[in-house]
Phi, psi and omega in degrees: 000314182295331179293319179298316180297321180295318179296316178299320179297319179293318180295320184291323186267348185076102185303130177086352181284134179291145179236138176249139178296143181257167177113161184295320181295317179295321179294320179296318178299315181300316180297318180295316180296317180296325177293317179295320179294322178294324177297320179296315178298317182296329180280355181075020183247017179295134183255104178273148177256121177273135186265119181269132181250024178215177177287161178293140179175184181291338178233136187232160165246130177261146176301139181097004171113353180289111182239154177068027179280133178270125187266117179237029180221019177264157175272024182278061192303320185258002180072020185275351180300330180239018180293131185302323180289326177292316178296318180297321179296323178294317180297317180296320178293322178297315182291324184277320188248358176090180185284327182184175186261347179057029184194167173276168190297314189281349178266296184206036189233016179251123176248168181300327182292331176294315179294321179297318180293320178299319178295321181292321178297314180299319179293320180299316181274357182059048177241174186283323185201171179210158179223135182270147174229168177293334178200166174288335173302317177294321178298319178289328178288337188262342191274317188292318180296323181285329187268321191256146180238177177298347177278348189254177179220145175234134182243118192239135173298138185295340180254020176300157180301150181305327181292326175292315179301314180294320178298319179293322178301328183286338184270165183258012179289162174287132191250130177234137178240124180253153182300149188306114177056027181263105186286333175294317179292320177299317180297320178298320180290323178295320176299317181295329185273004182297339181286350182266157186296307183233140180238128181237120175270124183243128180210150165295144172287310172236129185275124193290333182272334185247347179070019178259159187248132182299142178283074189296327179300312181292321178298315181292326176296316178293321178298319178294319181296322184251019174055056180239164175259158180239130176242134175229142172264120188250025184303323182255034178217324183300127175104341185216344174268143183094158183305325179242018174078018183278350173124190185291330179293326175287317180304320185257006172072035181233033182300329181275000183246349177266124186277317188229136176235127167250141178204186188235153169262356189265010178237260184293330187270058175102334172076012183275288182188180174098153176213180182198161167242137175226142184169209181299141182301319178300325177294314180297319177299319179295319179298324178295336181268330192233345185285114188295317178299330177285315185290331189242019176238144176302150177292158180300138177300143182306322181298321178295317179299317179298317177303306185295321181297317178293322178300317177295321176303313181298321180292319183284341176282324184202143177259016184298319182295315181297320183289339183288346185282329187301313182294322181290321177296315180296323179300312182294312184298316183291320180291322179291320177296319179296329179284345178111005179273154173261121181249122181283163177077184183209124172063012178256145179295346167284118185235087181286122176272105189281126182236334177087305185271128183296316181294321178299316180298318181293314182293318179295322179297319178294320180292327176297321179297323177298339178259013174085016180243119182269106173223165183231139175276138178245133179214179180304138010266007179291324175232163180300153177301140180083000181236037177297149181205166166254118182269117177260137179235124182272140178242153179297339182265004170288141174270165175300325179294321176301314183295316180295322179295323178295315180297318179298318179294317177301318181296315179297312183291322179298319178292322181298319186259009173082012177282339175236147179277000000 
């Protein structure tokens, strides 16, 4: 009976034909949405998606015929997204463990490779335990609500990633926001928060929009002085900052003073997907019991787990890939500064070319693509108003010739649009 009804439904509606909801409320919603979208276009902040017709890497093919494009806007810091050993590990995991688990972890979704990867992550960060998530956004959404109560306080840098901000919004702790990397303001907030049971300072290790690195030494000193814990998001640090790529806590010598680390598998560590929390074992055990994104999301696909596991193996075997980035980053930053551009941050492969005007950033990015350089303009609400920029990201697999060509294109386009005199 149900088959007959289904066939009739398909015949009646025309298979594949788009349907729009009818009624006055639906029409009113459509008008409002179209007006908001037009406002975005008018402000010059419309975000178009370019369609890539090749694998991720320093050189791309775009759908529609764009070939030989040099990619300067991926988080593929170590070039592992297309590393042959990483791809082979994904294929082997897919063949052995299947496409997915069709379930959450505590019901029917934990395989041996998930446990092995969690152990490897904890060992890499020199922590007691780790827990996997579908993304670091989920890890940030899941930790604060599970850990903090109305008796506690969380102190957050004002420029923290949106996922940290959203995660903090979900919890019932008392919320304090301190000025970006301002240690005097953080200390004032810590003094104010002394009345609460537990105090947690939350910060990005490396800030993704500005390429600057949190002053973790000073943060940890203040945390020790005021009996607080330190949480860092290491998405733009794991794998390449620090002598062995363990992140900003290793870079700044405070690995024993940072309590909790959240990070991603979707950037330097293979670039596929996934995130994690690593820290004290009792915390990880609690997250397995209470963290909603963990409890109610399917487990990571085996192919993703295989990618990340191999990426960690490569990092722990040698730090050569991570060390190769410093010279390339310095090459780009020094040449762009010599050309007259202002580059935010310091010594990080995120190199924001500061332009200020949203429309200028968008137009210049499009003109760069016409010259074979793939970059993206960032403007409000991704960054504050008046601080639009084109964010360039250096990868270990960029050649010196790639970097020089990018600088030359920026110089030409900057002069054309009045960004350079």
